Amino acid sequence: MPEPTPPSTAARLRLSIVLPTYNERGNIEPLLAQLLPLRQHADLEILVVDDDSADGTAELVRHLAHDEPAIRLIRRVGRAGLASAIKEGLLDASGDVALVMDSDGQHEPGAVLRALQALQQGDLDLVIGSRFHPDAEIHGLSGRRETGSTWANAAARRSLPRAYGHLSDYMSGFFALRLDAALPLIRGVDVNGFKFLYELLAVSRGRLRAAEVPLSFQPRSYGASKLDLAIFWDFLISILHSLSLRLLPRRAISFGLVGASGVLVQLGVTQLLLGLSGRPLAGNQELALVGALAAASSNYLINNALTFRFARLRGLGLLQGLLKFLVVSSLPLAANVGVAQVLVRFSYADSLSAQLAGILVVFVWNYAASSRFVWNTP
């Protein structure tokens, strides 16, 4: 792609580049070397937000910053996550314009000037580097990931404000924005979300003037992709969160989906045991109890891995947490039956509505009590 002419402004632009890192030692030094020449066009600061990488990424950046005042290291200990790293970097940025990009070498530094030029000349608040722009080039995305990103963008388009319907890459990790317009919105971004950009667009409710520039998406030079099951789960929760008009807490949605999966586990285990024993369910409540315990244990393990993974329990704490979860889950059973009976007895509801009310009471209790007493989160 031809390089654009540098953006021209009467006053020299103050530019902050935010680079979230986790185990990117092999990628960060060449990336910084490519970004530092941007000092010719702007007063530059580069914020490397590192999640206490085990490969020495932070130590390398700290060493490089000794000789280069434009580089600043933000080393995070005890907290992690891509979205929260981006949010922290943007809130710490001192520039008029901030640009976020991945640190794995897949975003070519040449796109920075294209994004800045579009941001200033188009009188925009946000410019996104798109892998799916008609002029984009994709060299570093497998067919499977490209298909997944295409489906994810289609789902995102349907859940975001119509003002962003012209965009093509809601999952992008490359974007530039005017901080004066975006900071109030950045503060409201849920850092447990799937993608920071998607969450920013969702909370903005269409107020950001946005456009795209094409990316030449490169292969990763070193290390492995961070994409895993938790990322796909986060995306599903983000979509449902937006479709609920962001009224339901993200963790409550996740907790509810996991609970629904527990119903299938309970039915499957109970039917399996009945088939093996050759006995009917009537008079064999112990088989149903085993199915219920299997469902509760499944719910606990999945919630620990996905819903509460930022407070994930391990080792002996995992077993202690299971015992607490089983106690918490057993306490509201009487309340479930009691609420249903009261509503039916006093003709406040029919049988089905009464049972649903009882289930709602159980769900609220399980979610609130598990959050506080099992995973120690508010």
CSV table of C-alpha atoms in Angstrom, one decimal:
chain,number,residue,atom,x,y,z
A,1,MET,CA,0.0,0.0,0.0
A,2,PRO,CA,1.3,3.5,-0.8
A,3,GLU,CA,2.3,5.5,2.3
A,4,PRO,CA,0.1,8.5,3.0
A,5,THR,CA,1.5,12.0,3.5
A,6,PRO,CA,1.9,12.9,7.2
A,7,PRO,CA,-1.1,14.7,8.7
A,8,SER,CA,-0.6,18.4,8.7
A,9,THR,CA,-1.8,20.5,11.7
A,10,ALA,CA,-1.1,24.1,12.8
A,11,ALA,CA,0.0,22.8,16.2
A,12,ARG,CA,2.2,19.7,16.6
A,13,LEU,CA,0.1,16.6,17.4
A,14,ARG,CA,0.6,14.9,20.8
A,15,LEU,CA,0.3,11.2,20.1
A,16,SER,CA,0.1,8.3,22.6
A,17,ILE,CA,0.5,4.8,21.3
A,18,VAL,CA,-0.8,2.0,23.6
A,19,LEU,CA,0.8,-1.4,23.2
A,20,PRO,CA,-0.7,-4.1,25.5
A,21,THR,CA,1.7,-7.0,26.0
A,22,TYR,CA,1.9,-10.5,27.4
A,23,ASN,CA,4.9,-12.6,26.6
A,24,GLU,CA,5.8,-10.6,23.5
A,25,ARG,CA,9.6,-10.3,24.1
A,26,GLY,CA,10.4,-11.5,20.6
A,27,ASN,CA,8.0,-8.9,19.0
A,28,ILE,CA,8.2,-5.8,21.1
A,29,GLU,CA,11.7,-4.5,20.3
A,30,PRO,CA,11.4,-4.5,16.4
A,31,LEU,CA,7.9,-2.9,16.8
A,32,LEU,CA,9.2,-0.1,19.0
A,33,ALA,CA,12.0,0.5,16.5
A,34,GLN,CA,9.4,0.9,13.7
A,35,LEU,CA,7.2,3.3,15.8
A,36,LEU,CA,9.9,5.6,17.2
A,37,PRO,CA,10.4,7.4,13.9
A,38,LEU,CA,6.9,8.8,14.3
A,39,ARG,CA,8.5,11.5,16.4
A,40,GLN,CA,9.1,13.3,13.1
A,41,HIS,CA,5.4,13.9,12.9
A,42,ALA,CA,4.2,14.2,16.5
A,43,ASP,CA,5.2,14.6,20.1
A,44,LEU,CA,5.2,10.9,20.8
A,45,GLU,CA,4.8,8.7,23.9
A,46,ILE,CA,4.6,4.9,23.7
A,47,LEU,CA,2.9,3.2,26.6
A,48,VAL,CA,3.7,-0.5,26.9
A,49,VAL,CA,1.1,-2.1,29.3
A,50,ASP,CA,2.5,-5.4,30.3
A,51,ASP,CA,0.7,-8.0,32.3
A,52,ASP,CA,3.8,-9.2,34.2
A,53,SER,CA,5.0,-11.4,31.3
A,54,ALA,CA,7.0,-14.5,32.3
A,55,ASP,CA,9.3,-14.2,29.2
A,56,GLY,CA,11.0,-10.9,30.3
A,57,THR,CA,9.0,-8.6,28.1
A,58,ALA,CA,8.7,-5.9,30.8
A,59,GLU,CA,12.4,-6.2,31.7
A,60,LEU,CA,13.3,-5.6,28.0
A,61,VAL,CA,11.0,-2.6,27.7
A,62,ARG,CA,12.4,-1.1,30.9
A,63,HIS,CA,15.9,-1.4,29.5
A,64,LEU,CA,14.9,0.2,26.2
A,65,ALA,CA,13.2,3.0,28.1
A,66,HIS,CA,16.5,4.0,29.8
A,67,ASP,CA,17.8,5.3,26.5
A,68,GLU,CA,14.5,6.4,24.9
A,69,PRO,CA,12.3,8.8,26.9
A,70,ALA,CA,9.3,8.3,24.5
A,71,ILE,CA,8.9,4.8,25.9
A,72,ARG,CA,7.0,4.3,29.1
A,73,LEU,CA,6.4,0.9,30.8
A,74,ILE,CA,3.2,0.2,32.8
A,75,ARG,CA,3.8,-3.1,34.5
A,76,ARG,CA,0.6,-4.7,36.0
A,77,VAL,CA,0.9,-7.2,38.8
A,78,GLY,CA,-2.2,-9.0,40.1
A,79,ARG,CA,-4.5,-7.9,37.3
A,80,ALA,CA,-4.6,-9.1,33.7
A,81,GLY,CA,-6.6,-9.1,30.5
A,82,LEU,CA,-6.4,-7.4,27.1
A,83,ALA,CA,-9.4,-5.1,27.5
A,84,SER,CA,-8.3,-3.9,30.9
A,85,ALA,CA,-4.7,-3.3,29.7
A,86,ILE,CA,-6.0,-1.2,26.8
A,87,LYS,CA,-8.3,0.8,29.2
A,88,GLU,CA,-5.5,1.4,31.6
A,89,GLY,CA,-3.2,2.6,28.9
A,90,LEU,CA,-5.8,5.0,27.4
A,91,LEU,CA,-6.6,6.5,30.8
A,92,ASP,CA,-2.9,7.1,31.4
A,93,ALA,CA,-2.2,8.5,28.0
A,94,SER,CA,-1.3,12.2,27.8
A,95,GLY,CA,-1.7,12.8,24.1
A,96,ASP,CA,-4.5,14.5,22.2
A,97,VAL,CA,-4.9,11.4,20.1
A,98,ALA,CA,-4.3,7.8,21.2
A,99,LEU,CA,-3.7,4.8,19.0
A,100,VAL,CA,-4.0,1.2,20.1
A,101,MET,CA,-2.4,-1.7,18.3
A,102,ASP,CA,-1.4,-5.2,19.0
A,103,SER,CA,2.2,-6.0,20.0
A,104,ASP,CA,2.6,-9.2,18.0
A,105,GLY,CA,3.7,-7.6,14.8
A,106,GLN,CA,0.5,-8.3,12.9
A,107,HIS,CA,-0.5,-4.6,12.6
A,108,GLU,CA,2.0,-2.9,10.3
A,109,PRO,CA,3.2,0.4,11.8
A,110,GLY,CA,2.7,2.1,8.4
A,111,ALA,CA,-1.0,2.1,9.1
A,112,VAL,CA,-0.5,4.6,12.0
A,113,LEU,CA,-0.1,7.5,9.6
A,114,ARG,CA,-3.1,6.5,7.5
A,115,ALA,CA,-5.2,6.3,10.7
A,116,LEU,CA,-4.0,9.7,11.9
A,117,GLN,CA,-4.6,11.3,8.5
A,118,ALA,CA,-8.1,10.0,8.3
A,119,LEU,CA,-8.9,11.0,11.9
A,120,GLN,CA,-7.8,14.6,11.3
A,121,GLN,CA,-8.9,15.2,7.8
A,122,GLY,CA,-12.3,13.5,8.2
A,123,ASP,CA,-13.2,15.4,11.4
A,124,LEU,CA,-13.7,12.0,13.1
A,125,ASP,CA,-13.6,10.7,16.7
A,126,LEU,CA,-12.5,7.2,15.9
A,127,VAL,CA,-10.7,5.5,13.1
A,128,ILE,CA,-10.5,1.7,13.0
A,129,GLY,CA,-7.9,-0.3,11.1
A,130,SER,CA,-10.0,-2.9,9.3
A,131,ARG,CA,-8.9,-6.4,8.1
A,132,PHE,CA,-12.1,-6.6,6.0
A,133,HIS,CA,-11.9,-3.2,4.2
A,134,PRO,CA,-12.1,-3.6,0.4
A,135,ASP,CA,-8.5,-2.4,0.2
A,136,ALA,CA,-7.2,-4.5,3.1
A,137,GLU,CA,-4.6,-7.3,2.7
A,138,ILE,CA,-4.7,-10.3,4.9
A,139,HIS,CA,-1.5,-12.3,5.2
A,140,GLY,CA,-1.5,-13.4,8.8
A,141,LEU,CA,-5.0,-14.8,9.4
A,142,SER,CA,-5.8,-18.5,8.9
A,143,GLY,CA,-8.9,-19.5,6.9
A,144,ARG,CA,-10.5,-20.8,10.1
A,145,ARG,CA,-9.9,-17.5,12.0
A,146,GLU,CA,-10.9,-15.4,9.0
A,147,THR,CA,-14.2,-17.3,8.9
A,148,GLY,CA,-14.7,-16.9,12.6
A,149,SER,CA,-14.0,-13.2,12.5
A,150,THR,CA,-16.4,-12.8,9.6
A,151,TRP,CA,-19.2,-14.4,11.6
A,152,ALA,CA,-18.3,-12.5,14.7
A,153,ASN,CA,-18.5,-9.2,12.8
A,154,ALA,CA,-21.9,-10.1,11.4
A,155,ALA,CA,-23.2,-10.8,14.9
A,156,ALA,CA,-21.7,-7.6,16.2
A,157,ARG,CA,-23.2,-5.5,13.5
A,158,ARG,CA,-26.7,-6.7,14.5
A,159,SER,CA,-26.1,-5.9,18.2
A,160,LEU,CA,-24.5,-2.5,17.9
A,161,PRO,CA,-26.1,0.9,17.2
A,162,ARG,CA,-27.1,1.5,13.6
A,163,ALA,CA,-24.8,4.4,13.4
A,164,TYR,CA,-21.9,1.9,13.1
A,165,GLY,CA,-23.5,-0.3,10.4
A,166,HIS,CA,-21.1,0.9,7.8
A,167,LEU,CA,-18.1,-0.5,9.6
A,168,SER,CA,-16.5,-3.9,8.7
A,169,ASP,CA,-14.2,-4.9,11.6
A,170,TYR,CA,-15.7,-4.5,15.1
A,171,MET,CA,-13.2,-7.0,16.4
A,172,SER,CA,-10.1,-5.0,15.4
A,173,GLY,CA,-7.3,-4.4,17.8
A,174,PHE,CA,-6.1,-1.4,15.9
A,175,PHE,CA,-7.8,2.0,16.3
A,176,ALA,CA,-7.1,5.6,16.8
A,177,LEU,CA,-9.3,8.1,18.7
A,178,ARG,CA,-9.5,11.6,20.0
A,179,LEU,CA,-9.2,11.4,23.8
A,180,ASP,CA,-11.2,14.5,24.6
A,181,ALA,CA,-14.3,12.9,22.9
A,182,ALA,CA,-13.6,9.3,24.0
A,183,LEU,CA,-12.4,9.5,27.6
A,184,PRO,CA,-15.8,9.7,29.2
A,185,LEU,CA,-16.8,6.6,27.3
A,186,ILE,CA,-13.6,4.7,28.0
A,187,ARG,CA,-14.3,5.0,31.7
A,188,GLY,CA,-17.5,3.1,31.2
A,189,VAL,CA,-16.1,0.2,29.1
A,190,ASP,CA,-16.5,-3.2,30.8
A,191,VAL,CA,-13.0,-4.7,30.8
A,192,ASN,CA,-14.4,-8.2,31.1
A,193,GLY,CA,-15.8,-7.8,27.6
A,194,PHE,CA,-14.8,-9.7,24.5
A,195,LYS,CA,-13.0,-6.9,22.6
A,196,PHE,CA,-12.3,-3.4,23.9
A,197,LEU,CA,-13.4,-1.8,20.6
A,198,TYR,CA,-16.7,-3.6,20.5
A,199,GLU,CA,-17.4,-2.6,24.1
A,200,LEU,CA,-16.5,1.0,23.4
A,201,LEU,CA,-18.9,1.1,20.4
A,202,ALA,CA,-21.6,-0.4,22.5
A,203,VAL,CA,-21.4,2.1,25.4
A,204,SER,CA,-21.1,5.0,23.0
A,205,ARG,CA,-24.6,4.5,21.7
A,206,GLY,CA,-23.7,5.8,18.3
A,207,ARG,CA,-22.2,9.1,19.5
A,208,LEU,CA,-18.7,8.5,18.1
A,209,ARG,CA,-18.0,9.6,14.5
A,210,ALA,CA,-16.2,6.6,13.1
A,211,ALA,CA,-14.6,5.4,9.9
A,212,GLU,CA,-12.1,2.8,8.8
A,213,VAL,CA,-8.7,2.5,7.0
A,214,PRO,CA,-7.4,-0.7,5.4
A,215,LEU,CA,-4.9,-2.8,7.2
A,216,SER,CA,-2.2,-5.1,5.8
A,217,PHE,CA,-2.5,-7.8,8.4
A,218,GLN,CA,0.8,-9.6,8.8
A,219,PRO,CA,1.7,-13.1,10.2
A,220,ARG,CA,2.7,-13.3,13.8
A,221,SER,CA,6.5,-13.3,14.0
A,222,TYR,CA,7.0,-14.9,17.5
A,223,GLY,CA,4.9,-16.5,20.1
A,224,ALA,CA,1.4,-18.0,19.9
A,225,SER,CA,-2.1,-16.5,19.5
A,226,LYS,CA,-4.0,-15.8,22.8
A,227,LEU,CA,-7.3,-17.0,21.2
A,228,ASP,CA,-9.0,-19.7,23.3
A,229,LEU,CA,-12.4,-20.9,24.4
A,230,ALA,CA,-12.7,-18.1,27.0
A,231,ILE,CA,-12.5,-15.5,24.1
A,232,PHE,CA,-15.4,-17.1,22.3
A,233,TRP,CA,-17.4,-17.3,25.5
A,234,ASP,CA,-16.7,-13.6,26.1
A,235,PHE,CA,-18.0,-12.8,22.6
A,236,LEU,CA,-21.2,-14.6,23.2
A,237,ILE,CA,-21.7,-12.9,26.5
A,238,SER,CA,-20.9,-9.5,24.9
A,239,ILE,CA,-23.6,-10.0,22.2
A,240,LEU,CA,-26.2,-11.0,24.8
A,241,HIS,CA,-25.2,-8.1,27.0
A,242,SER,CA,-25.8,-5.7,24.2
A,243,LEU,CA,-29.1,-7.3,23.2
A,244,SER,CA,-30.3,-6.9,26.8
A,245,LEU,CA,-29.6,-3.1,26.4
A,246,ARG,CA,-26.8,-3.7,28.9
A,247,LEU,CA,-29.3,-4.0,31.7
A,248,LEU,CA,-28.2,-7.4,32.9
A,249,PRO,CA,-24.7,-7.8,34.4
A,250,ARG,CA,-22.3,-9.7,32.2
A,251,ARG,CA,-21.5,-12.2,34.9
A,252,ALA,CA,-25.2,-12.9,35.6
A,253,ILE,CA,-25.7,-13.7,31.9
A,254,SER,CA,-22.7,-16.0,32.0
A,255,PHE,CA,-23.9,-17.6,35.2
A,256,GLY,CA,-27.3,-18.2,33.7
A,257,LEU,CA,-26.0,-19.9,30.6
A,258,VAL,CA,-23.8,-22.1,32.7
A,259,GLY,CA,-26.9,-23.0,34.8
A,260,ALA,CA,-28.8,-23.9,31.6
A,261,SER,CA,-26.0,-26.3,30.7
A,262,GLY,CA,-26.3,-27.9,34.1
A,263,VAL,CA,-29.9,-28.8,33.4
A,264,LEU,CA,-28.7,-30.9,30.4
A,265,VAL,CA,-26.0,-32.5,32.6
A,266,GLN,CA,-28.5,-33.4,35.3
A,267,LEU,CA,-31.0,-35.0,32.8
A,268,GLY,CA,-28.2,-36.8,31.0
A,269,VAL,CA,-26.6,-38.3,34.2
A,270,THR,CA,-30.0,-39.2,35.7
A,271,GLN,CA,-31.1,-41.0,32.5
A,272,LEU,CA,-27.8,-42.8,32.2
A,273,LEU,CA,-28.0,-44.1,35.8
A,274,LEU,CA,-31.7,-45.1,35.3
A,275,GLY,CA,-30.7,-47.0,32.2
A,276,LEU,CA,-27.8,-48.8,33.9
A,277,SER,CA,-29.9,-49.7,37.0
A,278,GLY,CA,-33.0,-50.7,35.0
A,279,ARG,CA,-35.2,-49.1,37.6
A,280,PRO,CA,-37.8,-46.4,37.3
A,281,LEU,CA,-37.2,-42.9,38.8
A,282,ALA,CA,-40.1,-43.3,41.2
A,283,GLY,CA,-38.8,-44.6,44.5
A,284,ASN,CA,-35.2,-44.0,43.5
A,285,GLN,CA,-34.6,-40.4,44.4
A,286,GLU,CA,-31.0,-41.1,45.1
A,287,LEU,CA,-30.3,-41.4,41.4
A,288,ALA,CA,-31.9,-38.0,40.8
A,289,LEU,CA,-29.7,-36.7,43.7
A,290,VAL,CA,-26.6,-38.0,42.0
A,291,GLY,CA,-27.7,-36.2,38.8
A,292,ALA,CA,-28.2,-33.0,40.7
A,293,LEU,CA,-24.8,-33.2,42.3
A,294,ALA,CA,-23.2,-33.8,38.9
A,295,ALA,CA,-25.0,-30.8,37.5
A,296,ALA,CA,-23.9,-28.6,40.4
A,297,SER,CA,-20.3,-29.8,40.1
A,298,SER,CA,-20.4,-29.1,36.4
A,299,ASN,CA,-21.8,-25.6,36.9
A,300,TYR,CA,-19.1,-24.9,39.4
A,301,LEU,CA,-16.2,-26.0,37.3
A,302,ILE,CA,-17.4,-24.2,34.2
A,303,ASN,CA,-18.1,-21.0,36.1
A,304,ASN,CA,-14.7,-21.2,37.6
A,305,ALA,CA,-13.1,-21.5,34.2
A,306,LEU,CA,-15.3,-18.9,32.4
A,307,THR,CA,-17.6,-16.7,34.5
A,308,PHE,CA,-15.1,-16.1,37.3
A,309,ARG,CA,-11.9,-16.9,35.6
A,310,PHE,CA,-10.3,-13.6,36.7
A,311,ALA,CA,-10.8,-14.9,40.3
A,312,ARG,CA,-10.2,-18.5,39.3
A,313,LEU,CA,-9.7,-21.0,42.2
A,314,ARG,CA,-6.9,-23.5,42.0
A,315,GLY,CA,-5.4,-26.4,44.0
A,316,LEU,CA,-6.9,-26.9,47.4
A,317,GLY,CA,-9.0,-23.7,46.9
A,318,LEU,CA,-10.8,-25.4,44.0
A,319,LEU,CA,-12.0,-28.2,46.3
A,320,GLN,CA,-12.9,-25.8,49.1
A,321,GLY,CA,-14.8,-23.7,46.5
A,322,LEU,CA,-16.8,-26.7,45.3
A,323,LEU,CA,-17.9,-27.5,48.8
A,324,LYS,CA,-19.0,-23.9,49.4
A,325,PHE,CA,-20.8,-23.9,46.0
A,326,LEU,CA,-22.7,-27.1,46.9
A,327,VAL,CA,-23.8,-25.6,50.2
A,328,VAL,CA,-24.8,-22.3,48.6
A,329,SER,CA,-26.8,-24.2,45.9
A,330,SER,CA,-28.6,-26.4,48.4
A,331,LEU,CA,-29.9,-23.6,50.7
A,332,PRO,CA,-32.5,-22.1,48.3
A,333,LEU,CA,-34.3,-25.3,47.4
A,334,ALA,CA,-36.8,-24.9,50.2
A,335,ALA,CA,-37.3,-21.2,49.2
A,336,ASN,CA,-38.0,-22.4,45.6
A,337,VAL,CA,-40.8,-24.7,46.7
A,338,GLY,CA,-42.0,-22.2,49.3
A,339,VAL,CA,-42.3,-19.3,47.0
A,340,ALA,CA,-44.2,-21.4,44.4
A,341,GLN,CA,-46.6,-22.7,47.0
A,342,VAL,CA,-47.4,-19.3,48.4
A,343,LEU,CA,-48.1,-17.8,45.0
A,344,VAL,CA,-50.4,-20.6,44.0
A,345,ARG,CA,-52.2,-20.8,47.4
A,346,PHE,CA,-53.1,-17.2,47.4
A,347,SER,CA,-54.0,-17.2,43.7
A,348,TYR,CA,-51.2,-14.7,42.8
A,349,ALA,CA,-50.1,-16.9,39.9
A,350,ASP,CA,-50.8,-20.2,38.1
A,351,SER,CA,-48.7,-23.2,38.6
A,352,LEU,CA,-46.2,-22.5,35.8
A,353,SER,CA,-45.7,-18.8,36.8
A,354,ALA,CA,-45.2,-19.8,40.4
A,355,GLN,CA,-42.5,-22.3,39.5
A,356,LEU,CA,-40.8,-19.7,37.3
A,357,ALA,CA,-40.9,-17.3,40.2
A,358,GLY,CA,-39.3,-19.9,42.4
A,359,ILE,CA,-36.6,-20.6,39.9
A,360,LEU,CA,-35.9,-16.8,39.7
A,361,VAL,CA,-35.4,-16.6,43.4
A,362,VAL,CA,-33.0,-19.6,43.3
A,363,PHE,CA,-31.0,-18.0,40.5
A,364,VAL,CA,-30.6,-14.6,42.2
A,365,TRP,CA,-29.5,-16.3,45.4
A,366,ASN,CA,-27.1,-18.7,43.7
A,367,TYR,CA,-25.5,-15.9,41.6
A,368,ALA,CA,-25.2,-13.4,44.5
A,369,ALA,CA,-24.1,-15.9,47.1
A,370,SER,CA,-21.7,-17.7,44.8
A,371,SER,CA,-20.1,-14.4,43.7
A,372,ARG,CA,-19.5,-13.3,47.3
A,373,PHE,CA,-18.8,-16.5,49.3
A,374,VAL,CA,-17.3,-18.8,46.7
A,375,TRP,CA,-15.2,-16.5,44.4
A,376,ASN,CA,-15.1,-13.5,46.8
A,377,THR,CA,-16.2,-11.0,44.1
A,378,PRO,CA,-18.8,-8.2,44.5
